[in-house]
Amino acid sequence: MATRTFEDVKRDFLKSNYSTWAENYEQDMQILESSSQRLAANSVSAHFTGDRESAAVLDVACGTGLVAEQLRQHGFTHFVGVDGSKSMLEIARKKGLYEDLKECLLGDQPLPLPKGSFDVVIIVAALMVDHVPVCVVRHLCDACKPGGYVSMVCGHGYNNLEYKADLERELKEMEEEGHWSCVEVLESENWARSASGAGDTYTSGSVYLYKKV
């Protein structure tokens, strides 16, 4: 694989064409020094008290499987992945971590999975403008078992601030409606190198962990 530069990453990140980006995606996440997968997995691990070897995990917008790799280090072994990119799913499938992988564009339609089936539902690197609508968090909650956990990640890039505000309103509204309760919100200042800059600045981000009622 050819050596990638920050400018290469910046170009592909801003285009967000995951079908063509799949081959270089993992290398590019290293160049961006992305910590989102690790922080989300750490948050789940810190609060999950059930049997990890039998827990069912739904990895939404799973990409090439970076989140599953992190969660496996914490003892989770049963993964189902959903993503809208066939190219990303092909790479994830080769890793042999997932029991099932489904191609699905996240949006207004429910996830193609039975409701209330998963002990952990996690979404990383998708809750952002021009990727998935905020309403998808209701589908994440639907897929989770009562007493299970939903982990969500949202970056604070300059073009994602309005989306973040809408997301937090939706999360709060769902809590007020009695769907789930907030376990923790983690803030990270050095989330990843900013793809909108020259490579010398970092963007911040949040991990939201909720427990389904």
mmCIF file of C-alpha atoms in Angstrom:
data_model
loop_
_atom_site.group_PDB
_atom_site.id
_atom_site.type_symbol
_atom_site.label_atom_id
_atom_site.label_comp_id
_atom_site.label_asym_id
_atom_site.label_seq_id
_atom_site.Cartn_x
_atom_site.Cartn_y
_atom_site.Cartn_z
ATOM 1 C CA MET A 1 0.000 0.000 0.000
ATOM 2 C CA ALA A 2 1.395 3.404 -1.010
ATOM 3 C CA THR A 3 2.318 5.871 1.705
ATOM 4 C CA ARG A 4 -0.467 8.371 2.313
ATOM 5 C CA THR A 5 -0.074 12.026 3.264
ATOM 6 C CA PHE A 6 -2.358 14.235 5.327
ATOM 7 C CA GLU A 7 -3.465 16.010 2.132
ATOM 8 C CA ASP A 8 -4.506 12.651 0.634
ATOM 9 C CA VAL A 9 -6.576 11.935 3.729
ATOM 10 C CA LYS A 10 -8.085 15.413 3.758
ATOM 11 C CA ARG A 11 -9.227 15.087 0.135
ATOM 12 C CA ASP A 12 -10.950 11.736 0.666
ATOM 13 C CA PHE A 13 -12.394 12.675 4.068
ATOM 14 C CA LEU A 14 -14.027 15.822 2.740
ATOM 15 C CA LYS A 15 -15.487 13.918 -0.223
ATOM 16 C CA SER A 16 -16.732 11.182 2.148
ATOM 17 C CA ASN A 17 -16.937 8.651 -0.687
ATOM 18 C CA TYR A 18 -16.601 5.509 1.384
ATOM 19 C CA SER A 19 -16.807 3.135 -1.575
ATOM 20 C CA THR A 20 -13.543 4.459 -3.005
ATOM 21 C CA TRP A 21 -12.038 5.315 0.393
ATOM 22 C CA ALA A 22 -12.355 1.804 1.847
ATOM 23 C CA GLU A 23 -8.919 0.586 0.743
ATOM 24 C CA ASN A 24 -7.119 3.429 2.534
ATOM 25 C CA TYR A 25 -9.584 4.038 5.359
ATOM 26 C CA GLU A 26 -7.712 2.381 8.210
ATOM 27 C CA GLN A 27 -4.375 3.911 7.248
ATOM 28 C CA ASP A 28 -6.069 7.295 7.021
ATOM 29 C CA MET A 29 -7.619 6.955 10.477
ATOM 30 C CA GLN A 30 -4.092 6.461 11.807
ATOM 31 C CA ILE A 31 -2.887 9.566 9.982
ATOM 32 C CA LEU A 32 -5.803 11.537 11.447
ATOM 33 C CA GLU A 33 -4.894 10.101 14.879
ATOM 34 C CA SER A 34 -8.564 9.282 15.416
ATOM 35 C CA SER A 35 -9.362 8.189 18.972
ATOM 36 C CA SER A 36 -13.133 7.796 18.563
ATOM 37 C CA GLN A 37 -13.238 3.997 18.271
ATOM 38 C CA ARG A 38 -11.022 3.495 21.313
ATOM 39 C CA LEU A 39 -12.872 6.008 23.494
ATOM 40 C CA ALA A 40 -16.296 4.596 22.608
ATOM 41 C CA ALA A 41 -15.154 1.041 23.359
ATOM 42 C CA ASN A 42 -13.587 2.138 26.650
ATOM 43 C CA SER A 43 -16.845 3.815 27.683
ATOM 44 C CA VAL A 44 -18.887 0.678 27.009
ATOM 45 C CA SER A 45 -16.348 -1.494 28.808
ATOM 46 C CA ALA A 46 -16.319 0.735 31.888
ATOM 47 C CA HIS A 47 -20.073 0.345 32.448
ATOM 48 C CA PHE A 48 -21.092 -3.024 30.984
ATOM 49 C CA THR A 49 -21.582 -5.531 33.811
ATOM 50 C CA GLY A 50 -23.023 -8.486 31.911
ATOM 51 C CA ASP A 51 -21.339 -11.536 30.402
ATOM 52 C CA ARG A 52 -19.195 -10.150 27.595
ATOM 53 C CA GLU A 53 -18.567 -13.492 25.928
ATOM 54 C CA SER A 54 -22.297 -13.964 25.298
ATOM 55 C CA ALA A 55 -23.294 -10.310 24.768
ATOM 56 C CA ALA A 56 -24.710 -9.420 21.345
ATOM 57 C CA VAL A 57 -23.170 -6.245 19.899
ATOM 58 C CA LEU A 58 -24.608 -4.258 16.984
ATOM 59 C CA ASP A 59 -21.953 -2.145 15.257
ATOM 60 C CA VAL A 60 -23.821 0.474 13.216
ATOM 61 C CA ALA A 61 -21.878 2.176 10.410
ATOM 62 C CA CYS A 62 -19.277 -0.488 11.138
ATOM 63 C CA GLY A 63 -16.997 0.415 8.240
ATOM 64 C CA THR A 64 -13.980 -1.878 8.074
ATOM 65 C CA GLY A 65 -14.428 -3.169 11.624
ATOM 66 C CA LEU A 66 -12.274 -0.846 13.727
ATOM 67 C CA VAL A 67 -14.848 -0.627 16.526
ATOM 68 C CA ALA A 68 -15.263 -4.408 16.722
ATOM 69 C CA GLU A 69 -11.496 -4.752 17.002
ATOM 70 C CA GLN A 70 -11.481 -2.379 19.970
ATOM 71 C CA LEU A 71 -14.426 -4.068 21.691
ATOM 72 C CA ARG A 72 -12.870 -7.490 21.189
ATOM 73 C CA GLN A 73 -9.938 -6.314 23.299
ATOM 74 C CA HIS A 74 -12.475 -5.776 26.100
ATOM 75 C CA GLY A 75 -13.833 -9.317 25.874
ATOM 76 C CA PHE A 76 -16.808 -8.910 23.505
ATOM 77 C CA THR A 77 -17.006 -11.587 20.817
ATOM 78 C CA HIS A 78 -20.447 -11.579 19.146
ATOM 79 C CA PHE A 79 -20.777 -8.822 16.539
ATOM 80 C CA VAL A 80 -23.314 -7.918 13.867
ATOM 81 C CA GLY A 81 -22.343 -5.056 11.566
ATOM 82 C CA VAL A 82 -24.380 -2.677 9.428
ATOM 83 C CA ASP A 83 -22.942 -0.247 6.889
ATOM 84 C CA GLY A 84 -23.962 1.506 3.695
ATOM 85 C CA SER A 85 -20.713 0.795 1.831
ATOM 86 C CA LYS A 86 -20.252 -2.579 0.179
ATOM 87 C CA SER A 87 -16.511 -1.949 -0.132
ATOM 88 C CA MET A 88 -16.175 -1.283 3.595
ATOM 89 C CA LEU A 89 -18.186 -4.403 4.414
ATOM 90 C CA GLU A 90 -15.956 -6.552 2.204
ATOM 91 C CA ILE A 91 -12.922 -5.522 4.251
ATOM 92 C CA ALA A 92 -14.792 -6.055 7.520
ATOM 93 C CA ARG A 93 -15.885 -9.531 6.397
ATOM 94 C CA LYS A 94 -12.291 -10.623 5.775
ATOM 95 C CA LYS A 95 -11.428 -9.972 9.423
ATOM 96 C CA GLY A 96 -13.768 -12.729 10.582
ATOM 97 C CA LEU A 97 -15.036 -10.741 13.569
ATOM 98 C CA TYR A 98 -18.688 -10.456 12.543
ATOM 99 C CA GLU A 99 -21.319 -13.170 12.698
ATOM 100 C CA ASP A 100 -23.412 -11.201 10.206
ATOM 101 C CA LEU A 101 -22.916 -8.111 8.062
ATOM 102 C CA LYS A 102 -25.734 -6.203 6.386
ATOM 103 C CA GLU A 103 -25.588 -3.478 3.767
ATOM 104 C CA CYS A 104 -27.983 -0.708 4.752
ATOM 105 C CA LEU A 105 -28.118 3.047 4.235
ATOM 106 C CA LEU A 106 -28.982 4.632 7.556
ATOM 107 C CA GLY A 107 -31.873 7.020 7.434
ATOM 108 C CA ASP A 108 -35.571 7.198 8.044
ATOM 109 C CA GLN A 109 -36.104 3.446 7.660
ATOM 110 C CA PRO A 110 -35.639 1.080 10.635
ATOM 111 C CA LEU A 111 -32.542 -1.088 10.824
ATOM 112 C CA PRO A 112 -32.960 -4.485 9.064
ATOM 113 C CA LEU A 113 -32.768 -6.324 12.386
ATOM 114 C CA PRO A 114 -35.207 -7.502 15.074
ATOM 115 C CA LYS A 115 -35.981 -4.930 17.740
ATOM 116 C CA GLY A 116 -34.685 -5.466 21.252
ATOM 117 C CA SER A 117 -32.001 -7.942 20.174
ATOM 118 C CA PHE A 118 -28.692 -6.436 21.287
ATOM 119 C CA ASP A 119 -26.948 -5.900 24.607
ATOM 120 C CA VAL A 120 -24.763 -3.157 23.121
ATOM 121 C CA VAL A 121 -25.466 -0.891 20.148
ATOM 122 C CA ILE A 122 -22.649 1.384 19.036
ATOM 123 C CA ILE A 123 -22.200 3.963 16.275
ATOM 124 C CA VAL A 124 -18.899 5.728 15.558
ATOM 125 C CA ALA A 125 -17.914 8.122 12.738
ATOM 126 C CA ALA A 126 -21.413 8.493 11.273
ATOM 127 C CA LEU A 127 -23.306 10.999 13.432
ATOM 128 C CA MET A 128 -22.432 14.049 11.395
ATOM 129 C CA VAL A 129 -23.883 16.385 8.826
ATOM 130 C CA ASP A 130 -24.450 14.853 5.365
ATOM 131 C CA HIS A 131 -24.020 11.326 6.749
ATOM 132 C CA VAL A 132 -27.069 10.136 8.718
ATOM 133 C CA PRO A 133 -30.087 12.038 10.073
ATOM 134 C CA VAL A 134 -30.359 12.607 13.815
ATOM 135 C CA CYS A 135 -33.519 10.470 13.911
ATOM 136 C CA VAL A 136 -31.383 7.341 13.469
ATOM 137 C CA VAL A 137 -30.680 7.347 17.218
ATOM 138 C CA ARG A 138 -34.263 6.177 17.777
ATOM 139 C CA HIS A 139 -33.545 3.127 15.621
ATOM 140 C CA LEU A 140 -30.432 2.432 17.694
ATOM 141 C CA CYS A 141 -32.545 2.480 20.839
ATOM 142 C CA ASP A 142 -35.129 0.186 19.231
ATOM 143 C CA ALA A 143 -32.440 -2.395 18.418
ATOM 144 C CA CYS A 144 -31.163 -2.458 22.003
ATOM 145 C CA LYS A 145 -32.474 -4.788 24.711
ATOM 146 C CA PRO A 146 -33.981 -3.237 27.851
ATOM 147 C CA GLY A 147 -31.064 -2.714 30.217
ATOM 148 C CA GLY A 148 -28.613 -2.636 27.320
ATOM 149 C CA TYR A 149 -26.302 0.194 26.311
ATOM 150 C CA VAL A 150 -26.232 2.530 23.321
ATOM 151 C CA SER A 151 -22.918 4.272 22.627
ATOM 152 C CA MET A 152 -22.847 7.193 20.193
ATOM 153 C CA VAL A 153 -19.979 9.339 18.984
ATOM 154 C CA CYS A 154 -20.195 12.865 17.567
ATOM 155 C CA GLY A 155 -17.360 15.133 16.475
ATOM 156 C CA HIS A 156 -17.304 18.878 17.098
ATOM 157 C CA GLY A 157 -15.997 20.042 13.725
ATOM 158 C CA TYR A 158 -17.002 23.551 12.719
ATOM 159 C CA ASN A 159 -19.458 22.195 10.140
ATOM 160 C CA ASN A 160 -21.015 19.751 12.621
ATOM 161 C CA LEU A 161 -21.991 22.090 15.457
ATOM 162 C CA GLU A 162 -25.627 22.513 14.396
ATOM 163 C CA TYR A 163 -25.932 18.745 13.938
ATOM 164 C CA LYS A 164 -24.454 18.182 17.405
ATOM 165 C CA ALA A 165 -26.993 20.577 18.937
ATOM 166 C CA ASP A 166 -29.852 18.776 17.163
ATOM 167 C CA LEU A 167 -28.480 15.424 18.304
ATOM 168 C CA GLU A 168 -28.280 16.466 21.941
ATOM 169 C CA ARG A 169 -31.852 17.784 21.815
ATOM 170 C CA GLU A 170 -33.013 14.434 20.445
ATOM 171 C CA LEU A 171 -31.113 12.479 23.093
ATOM 172 C CA LYS A 172 -32.598 14.608 25.859
ATOM 173 C CA GLU A 173 -36.098 14.339 24.396
ATOM 174 C CA MET A 174 -35.825 10.555 24.267
ATOM 175 C CA GLU A 175 -34.704 10.508 27.892
ATOM 176 C CA GLU A 176 -37.681 12.662 28.877
ATOM 177 C CA GLU A 177 -39.951 10.262 26.972
ATOM 178 C CA GLY A 178 -38.611 7.411 29.102
ATOM 179 C CA HIS A 179 -36.743 5.465 26.410
ATOM 180 C CA TRP A 180 -33.364 5.533 28.125
ATOM 181 C CA SER A 181 -31.215 7.230 30.745
ATOM 182 C CA CYS A 182 -27.880 8.968 30.278
ATOM 183 C CA VAL A 183 -24.968 7.059 31.802
ATOM 184 C CA GLU A 184 -22.169 9.434 30.832
ATOM 185 C CA VAL A 185 -21.006 11.993 28.299
ATOM 186 C CA LEU A 186 -17.261 12.067 27.674
ATOM 187 C CA GLU A 187 -15.590 15.061 26.053
ATOM 188 C CA SER A 188 -12.233 14.767 24.288
ATOM 189 C CA GLU A 189 -10.271 17.802 23.131
ATOM 190 C CA ASN A 190 -7.799 15.911 20.937
ATOM 191 C CA TRP A 191 -10.364 13.830 19.102
ATOM 192 C CA ALA A 192 -8.581 13.748 15.773
ATOM 193 C CA ARG A 193 -6.548 15.946 13.480
ATOM 194 C CA SER A 194 -8.881 18.366 11.754
ATOM 195 C CA ALA A 195 -9.330 17.451 8.093
ATOM 196 C CA SER A 196 -10.506 21.002 7.384
ATOM 197 C CA GLY A 197 -7.186 22.516 8.490
ATOM 198 C CA ALA A 198 -3.518 22.166 7.620
ATOM 199 C CA GLY A 199 -2.975 19.129 9.819
ATOM 200 C CA ASP A 200 -1.602 20.973 12.844
ATOM 201 C CA THR A 201 -4.933 21.466 14.640
ATOM 202 C CA TYR A 202 -7.228 19.010 16.378
ATOM 203 C CA THR A 203 -10.989 18.811 16.642
ATOM 204 C CA SER A 204 -12.867 17.779 19.774
ATOM 205 C CA GLY A 205 -15.639 15.211 20.139
ATOM 206 C CA SER A 206 -18.108 13.537 22.484
ATOM 207 C CA VAL A 207 -19.037 9.985 23.464
ATOM 208 C CA TYR A 208 -22.625 9.588 24.670
ATOM 209 C CA LEU A 209 -23.532 6.432 26.579
ATOM 210 C CA TYR A 210 -27.192 5.673 27.342
ATOM 211 C CA LYS A 211 -28.871 2.738 29.077
ATOM 212 C CA LYS A 212 -32.192 1.594 27.663
ATOM 213 C CA VAL A 213 -35.065 1.481 30.121
#
